[in-house]
Short mmCIF file of C-alpha atoms in Angstrom, two decimals:
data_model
loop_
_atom_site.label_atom_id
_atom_site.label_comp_id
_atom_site.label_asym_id
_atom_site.label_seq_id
_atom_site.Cartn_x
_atom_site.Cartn_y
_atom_site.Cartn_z
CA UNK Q 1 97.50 103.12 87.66
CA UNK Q 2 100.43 100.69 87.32
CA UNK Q 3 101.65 99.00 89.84
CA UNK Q 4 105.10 99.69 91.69
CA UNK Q 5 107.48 97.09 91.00
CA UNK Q 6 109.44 95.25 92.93
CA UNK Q 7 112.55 93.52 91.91
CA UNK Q 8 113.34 89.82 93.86
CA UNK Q 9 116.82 88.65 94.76
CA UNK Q 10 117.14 85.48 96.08
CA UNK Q 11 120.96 85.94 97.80
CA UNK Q 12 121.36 82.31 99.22
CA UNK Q 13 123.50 81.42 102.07
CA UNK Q 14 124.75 85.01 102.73
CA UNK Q 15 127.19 86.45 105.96
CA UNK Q 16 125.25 89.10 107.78
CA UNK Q 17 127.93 91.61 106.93
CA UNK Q 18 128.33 91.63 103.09
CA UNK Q 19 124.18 91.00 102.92
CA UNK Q 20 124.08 94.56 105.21
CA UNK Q 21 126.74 96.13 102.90
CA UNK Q 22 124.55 95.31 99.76
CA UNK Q 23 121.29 96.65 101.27
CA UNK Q 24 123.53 100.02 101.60
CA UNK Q 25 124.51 100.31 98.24
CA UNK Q 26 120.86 100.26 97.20
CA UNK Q 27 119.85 102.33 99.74
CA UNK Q 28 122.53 105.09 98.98
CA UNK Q 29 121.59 104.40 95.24
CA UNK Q 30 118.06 105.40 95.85
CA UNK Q 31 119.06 108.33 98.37
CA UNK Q 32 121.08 110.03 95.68
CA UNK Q 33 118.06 109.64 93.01
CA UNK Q 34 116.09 111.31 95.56
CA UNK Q 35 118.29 113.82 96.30
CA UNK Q 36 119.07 114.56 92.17
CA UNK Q 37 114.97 115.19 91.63
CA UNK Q 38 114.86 117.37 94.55
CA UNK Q 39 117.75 119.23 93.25
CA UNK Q 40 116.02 119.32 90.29
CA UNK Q 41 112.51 120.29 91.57
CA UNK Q 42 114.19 122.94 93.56
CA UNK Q 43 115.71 124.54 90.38
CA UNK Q 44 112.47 125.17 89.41
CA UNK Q 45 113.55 122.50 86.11
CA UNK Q 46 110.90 121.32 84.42
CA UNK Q 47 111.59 117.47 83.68
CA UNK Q 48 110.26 116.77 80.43
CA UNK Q 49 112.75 114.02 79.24
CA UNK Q 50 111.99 110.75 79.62
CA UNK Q 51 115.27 109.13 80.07
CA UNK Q 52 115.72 111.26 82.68
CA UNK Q 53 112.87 109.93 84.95
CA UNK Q 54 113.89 106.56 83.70
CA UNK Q 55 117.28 107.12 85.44
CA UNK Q 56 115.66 109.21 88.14
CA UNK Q 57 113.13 106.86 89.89
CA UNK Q 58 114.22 105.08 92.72
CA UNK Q 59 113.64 101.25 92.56
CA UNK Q 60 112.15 98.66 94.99
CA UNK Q 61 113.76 95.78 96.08
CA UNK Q 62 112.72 92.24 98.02
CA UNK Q 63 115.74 90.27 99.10
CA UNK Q 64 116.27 86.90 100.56
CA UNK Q 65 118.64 85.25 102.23
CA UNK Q 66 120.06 82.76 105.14
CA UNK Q 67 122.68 83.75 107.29
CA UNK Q 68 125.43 81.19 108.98
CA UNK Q 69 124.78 81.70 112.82
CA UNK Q 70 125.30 85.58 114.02
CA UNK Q 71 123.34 87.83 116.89
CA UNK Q 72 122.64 90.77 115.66
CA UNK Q 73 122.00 93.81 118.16
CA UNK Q 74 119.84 96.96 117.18
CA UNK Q 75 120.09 100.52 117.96
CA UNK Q 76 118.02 100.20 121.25
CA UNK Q 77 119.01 97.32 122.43
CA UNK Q 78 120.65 95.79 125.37
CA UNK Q 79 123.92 93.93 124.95
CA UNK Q 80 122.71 92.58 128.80
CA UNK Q 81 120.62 90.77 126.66
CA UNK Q 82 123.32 88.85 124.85
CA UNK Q 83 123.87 86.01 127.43
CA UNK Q 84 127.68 84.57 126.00
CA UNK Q 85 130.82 86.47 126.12
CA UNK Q 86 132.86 87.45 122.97
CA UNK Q 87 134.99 84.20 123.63
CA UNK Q 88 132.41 81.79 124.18
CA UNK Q 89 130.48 83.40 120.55
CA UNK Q 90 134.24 82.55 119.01
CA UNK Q 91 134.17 78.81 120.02
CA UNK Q 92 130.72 78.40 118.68
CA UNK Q 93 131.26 80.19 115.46
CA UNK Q 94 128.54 82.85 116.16
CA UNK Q 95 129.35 86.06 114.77
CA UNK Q 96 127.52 89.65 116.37
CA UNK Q 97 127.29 92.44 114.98
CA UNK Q 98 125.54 95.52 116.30
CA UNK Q 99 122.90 97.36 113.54
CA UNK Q 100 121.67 100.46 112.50
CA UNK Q 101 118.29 98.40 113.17
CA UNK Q 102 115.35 99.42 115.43
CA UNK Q 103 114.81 96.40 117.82
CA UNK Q 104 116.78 94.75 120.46
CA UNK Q 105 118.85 91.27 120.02
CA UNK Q 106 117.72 88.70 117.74
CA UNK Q 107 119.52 85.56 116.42
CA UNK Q 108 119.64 84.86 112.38
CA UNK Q 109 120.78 81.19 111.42
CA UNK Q 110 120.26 78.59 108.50
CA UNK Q 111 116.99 77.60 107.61
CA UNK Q 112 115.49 81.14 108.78
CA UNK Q 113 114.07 83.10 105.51
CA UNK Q 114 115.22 86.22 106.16
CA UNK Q 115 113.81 89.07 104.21
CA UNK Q 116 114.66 92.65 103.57
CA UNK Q 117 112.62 94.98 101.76
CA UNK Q 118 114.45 98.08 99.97
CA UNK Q 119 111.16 100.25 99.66
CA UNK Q 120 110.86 103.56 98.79
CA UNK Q 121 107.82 104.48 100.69
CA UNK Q 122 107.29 107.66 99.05
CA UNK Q 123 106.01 105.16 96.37
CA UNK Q 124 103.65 103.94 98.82
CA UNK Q 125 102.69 105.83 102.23
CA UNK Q 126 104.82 107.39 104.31
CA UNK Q 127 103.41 105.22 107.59
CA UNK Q 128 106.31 103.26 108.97
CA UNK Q 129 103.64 101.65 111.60
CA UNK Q 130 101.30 100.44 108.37
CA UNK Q 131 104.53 99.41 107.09
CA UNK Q 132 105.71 97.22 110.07
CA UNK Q 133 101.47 95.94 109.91
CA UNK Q 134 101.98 95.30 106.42
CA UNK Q 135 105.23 93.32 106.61
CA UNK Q 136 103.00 91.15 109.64
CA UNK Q 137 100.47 90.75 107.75
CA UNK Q 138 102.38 88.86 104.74
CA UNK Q 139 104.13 86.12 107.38
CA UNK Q 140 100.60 85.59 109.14
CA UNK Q 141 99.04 84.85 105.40
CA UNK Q 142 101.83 82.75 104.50
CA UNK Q 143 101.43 80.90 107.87
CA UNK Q 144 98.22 80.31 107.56
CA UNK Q 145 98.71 78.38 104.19
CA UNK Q 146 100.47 75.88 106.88
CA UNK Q 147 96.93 75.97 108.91
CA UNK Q 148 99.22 77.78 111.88
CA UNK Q 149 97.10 80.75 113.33
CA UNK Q 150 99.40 83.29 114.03
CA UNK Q 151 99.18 87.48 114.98
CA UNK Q 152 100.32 90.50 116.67
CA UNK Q 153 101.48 90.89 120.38
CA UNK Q 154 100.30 94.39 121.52
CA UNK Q 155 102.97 96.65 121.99
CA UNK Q 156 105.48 94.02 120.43
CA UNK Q 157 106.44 93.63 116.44
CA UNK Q 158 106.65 90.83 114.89
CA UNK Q 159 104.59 87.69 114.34
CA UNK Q 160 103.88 85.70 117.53
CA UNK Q 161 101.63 82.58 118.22
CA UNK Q 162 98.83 82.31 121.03
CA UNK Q 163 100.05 86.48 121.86
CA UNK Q 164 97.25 86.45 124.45
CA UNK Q 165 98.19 83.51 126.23
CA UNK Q 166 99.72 84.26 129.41
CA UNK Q 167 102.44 81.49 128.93
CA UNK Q 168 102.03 80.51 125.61
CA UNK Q 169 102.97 83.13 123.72
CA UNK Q 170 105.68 82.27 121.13
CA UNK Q 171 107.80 84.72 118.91
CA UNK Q 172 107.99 83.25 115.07
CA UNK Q 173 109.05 85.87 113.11
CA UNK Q 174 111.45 88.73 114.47
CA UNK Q 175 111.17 92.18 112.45
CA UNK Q 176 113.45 95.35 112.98
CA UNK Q 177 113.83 97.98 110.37
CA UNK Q 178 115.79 101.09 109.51
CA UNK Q 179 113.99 103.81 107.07
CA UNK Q 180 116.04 106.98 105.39
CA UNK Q 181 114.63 109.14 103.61
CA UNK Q 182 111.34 106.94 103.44
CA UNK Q 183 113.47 104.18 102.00
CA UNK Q 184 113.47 100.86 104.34
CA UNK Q 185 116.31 98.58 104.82
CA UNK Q 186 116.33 95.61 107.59
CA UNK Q 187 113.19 93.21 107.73
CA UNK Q 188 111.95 90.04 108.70
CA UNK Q 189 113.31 86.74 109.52
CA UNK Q 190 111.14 83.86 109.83
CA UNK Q 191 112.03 80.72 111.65
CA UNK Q 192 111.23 77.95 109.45
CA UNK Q 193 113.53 74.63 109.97
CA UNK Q 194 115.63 76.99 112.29
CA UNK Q 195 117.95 75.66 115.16
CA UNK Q 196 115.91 77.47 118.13
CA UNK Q 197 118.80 76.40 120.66
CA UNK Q 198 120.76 79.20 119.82
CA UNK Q 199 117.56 81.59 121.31
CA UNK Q 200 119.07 79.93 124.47
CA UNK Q 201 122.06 82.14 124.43
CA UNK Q 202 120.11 85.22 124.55
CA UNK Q 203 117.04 86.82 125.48
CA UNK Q 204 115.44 87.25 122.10
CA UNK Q 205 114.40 90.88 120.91
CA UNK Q 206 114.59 91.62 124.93
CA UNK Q 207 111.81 90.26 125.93
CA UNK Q 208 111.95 87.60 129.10
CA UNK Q 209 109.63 84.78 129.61
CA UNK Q 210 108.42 84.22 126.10
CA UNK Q 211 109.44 81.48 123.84
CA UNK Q 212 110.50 81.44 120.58
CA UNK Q 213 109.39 78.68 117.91
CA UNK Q 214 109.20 77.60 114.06
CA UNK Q 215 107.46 76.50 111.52
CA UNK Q 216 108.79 73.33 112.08
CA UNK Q 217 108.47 73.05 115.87
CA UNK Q 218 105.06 73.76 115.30
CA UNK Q 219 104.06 71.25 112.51
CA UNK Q 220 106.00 68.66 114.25
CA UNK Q 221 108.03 68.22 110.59
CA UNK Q 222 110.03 69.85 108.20
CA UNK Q 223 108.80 71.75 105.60
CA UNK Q 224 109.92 72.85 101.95
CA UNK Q 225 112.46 75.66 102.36
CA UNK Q 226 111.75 76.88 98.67
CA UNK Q 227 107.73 76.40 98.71
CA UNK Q 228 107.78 78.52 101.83
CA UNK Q 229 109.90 81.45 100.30
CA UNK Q 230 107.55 81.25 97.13
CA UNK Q 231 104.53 81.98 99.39
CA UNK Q 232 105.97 84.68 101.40
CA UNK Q 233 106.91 86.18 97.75
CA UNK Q 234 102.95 85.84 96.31
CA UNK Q 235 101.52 87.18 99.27
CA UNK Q 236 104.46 90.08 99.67
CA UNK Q 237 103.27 90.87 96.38
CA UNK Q 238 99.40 90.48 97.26
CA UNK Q 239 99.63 92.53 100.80
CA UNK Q 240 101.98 95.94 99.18
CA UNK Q 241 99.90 95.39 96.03
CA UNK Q 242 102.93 95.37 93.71
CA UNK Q 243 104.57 93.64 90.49
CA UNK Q 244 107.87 91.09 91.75
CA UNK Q 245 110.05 90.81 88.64
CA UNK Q 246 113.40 89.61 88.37
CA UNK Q 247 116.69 92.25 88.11
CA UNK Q 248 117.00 91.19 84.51
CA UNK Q 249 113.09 91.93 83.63
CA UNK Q 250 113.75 95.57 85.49
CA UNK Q 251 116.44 96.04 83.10
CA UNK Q 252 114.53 95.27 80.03
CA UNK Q 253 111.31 97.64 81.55
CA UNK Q 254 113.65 100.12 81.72
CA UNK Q 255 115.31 100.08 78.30
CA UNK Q 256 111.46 99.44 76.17
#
């Protein structure tokens, strides 16, 4: 069977609000497919032509980006938990925006890879827990390449260090997520050569008395912003099984 594809945007240095609009558009996009075969299906039509399922199959998407500084609240969380007042966000030049996001507050700055997956997970299992595993699982592979033993915090998403530590347990990769119509949206964001004073400002993903850290704070150094992004890619691609290609090689699959 061949593999699902996924296509890979790499959107740079991105504000939180046009990077959220975009993930819309291709959510909607792959809504209304959905909606158009189930029409379809419904009509009792039987779907013989293959430009049609060419035009008719939803498509999978892996983006990048960094954002400039911004808090971002989700759905459940607790603006108690933002610690600055509108002003004091203003004269810092942190933006906040509240999400359509499961999770509480979290904090998304330069030098943070954050990812979002557009999946349809009809294409894979319908399992948002295996998903949230699965999207884990490819940050602690990619951190181990950097000899840093990280896992899961029971009860907690996300990627933490030392989780059973009483003490020592540090957050290093936030994950909230939003899923319509089995198609995801939201994702990850991994602290890499991140600023972790602006966790001061807030109590990150609502949780008190645990740390946050990087890649960096915990090598001691820096490390290559683009190396790191290529290994979160290969093992994205190892952990969901699937085929990364670039928007223009989706084209040209879908034209041959």
């Amino acid at each position: 069977m061949d593999k699902q594809h996924v296509i890979f945007e790499d959107l740079g240095i991105i504000n939180y609000k046009s990077a959220w609009d975009y993930q819309e558009v291709l959510v909607k996009k792959n809504i209304d497919i959905k909606s158009e075969i189930r029409k379809t299906e419904a009509n009792n039509i039987a779907i013989h032509n293959s430009q049609f399922k060419i035009q008719n199959k939803t498509s999978n998407f892996l983006l990048f980006c960094e954002h400039p500084p911004v808090y971002t609240l989700g759905k459940s969380g607790h603006i108690e938990n933002v610690l600055l007042s509108e002003d004091e966000m203003e004269e810092k030049e942190i933006e906040f925006f509240r999400t359509n996001r499961g999770g509480d507050i979290t904090f998304h700055g330069l030098q943070q890879v954050v990812g979002y997956p557009i999946l349809d997970l009809e294409n894979f299992y319908t399992d948002i827990g295996k998903y949230l595993r699965s999207l884990e699982e490819v940050i602690i592979l990619t951190l181990a390449e950097y000899n840093i033993k990280a896992g899961r915090s029971k009860g907690e998403t996300g990627v933490w260090i030392d989780p059973e530590i009483p003490g020592k347990e540090r957050k290093i990769c936030a994950m909230g997520i939003r899923c319509s119509r089995w198609i995801t949206m939201h994702g990850f964001a991994l602290n890499v050569n991140t600023d972790l004073s602006y966790f001061n400002n807030i109590i990150p993903c609502g949780i008190i008395n645990k740390q946050v850290t990087s890649v960096e704070k915990e090598l001691g150094h820096k490390v290559d912003f683009e190396e790191i992004k290529e290994k979160i890619k290969r093992n994205f691609a190892q952990v969901f099984d699937v085929e990364i290609t670039s928007p223009h090689n989706h084209l040209h699959q879908a034209m041959a």
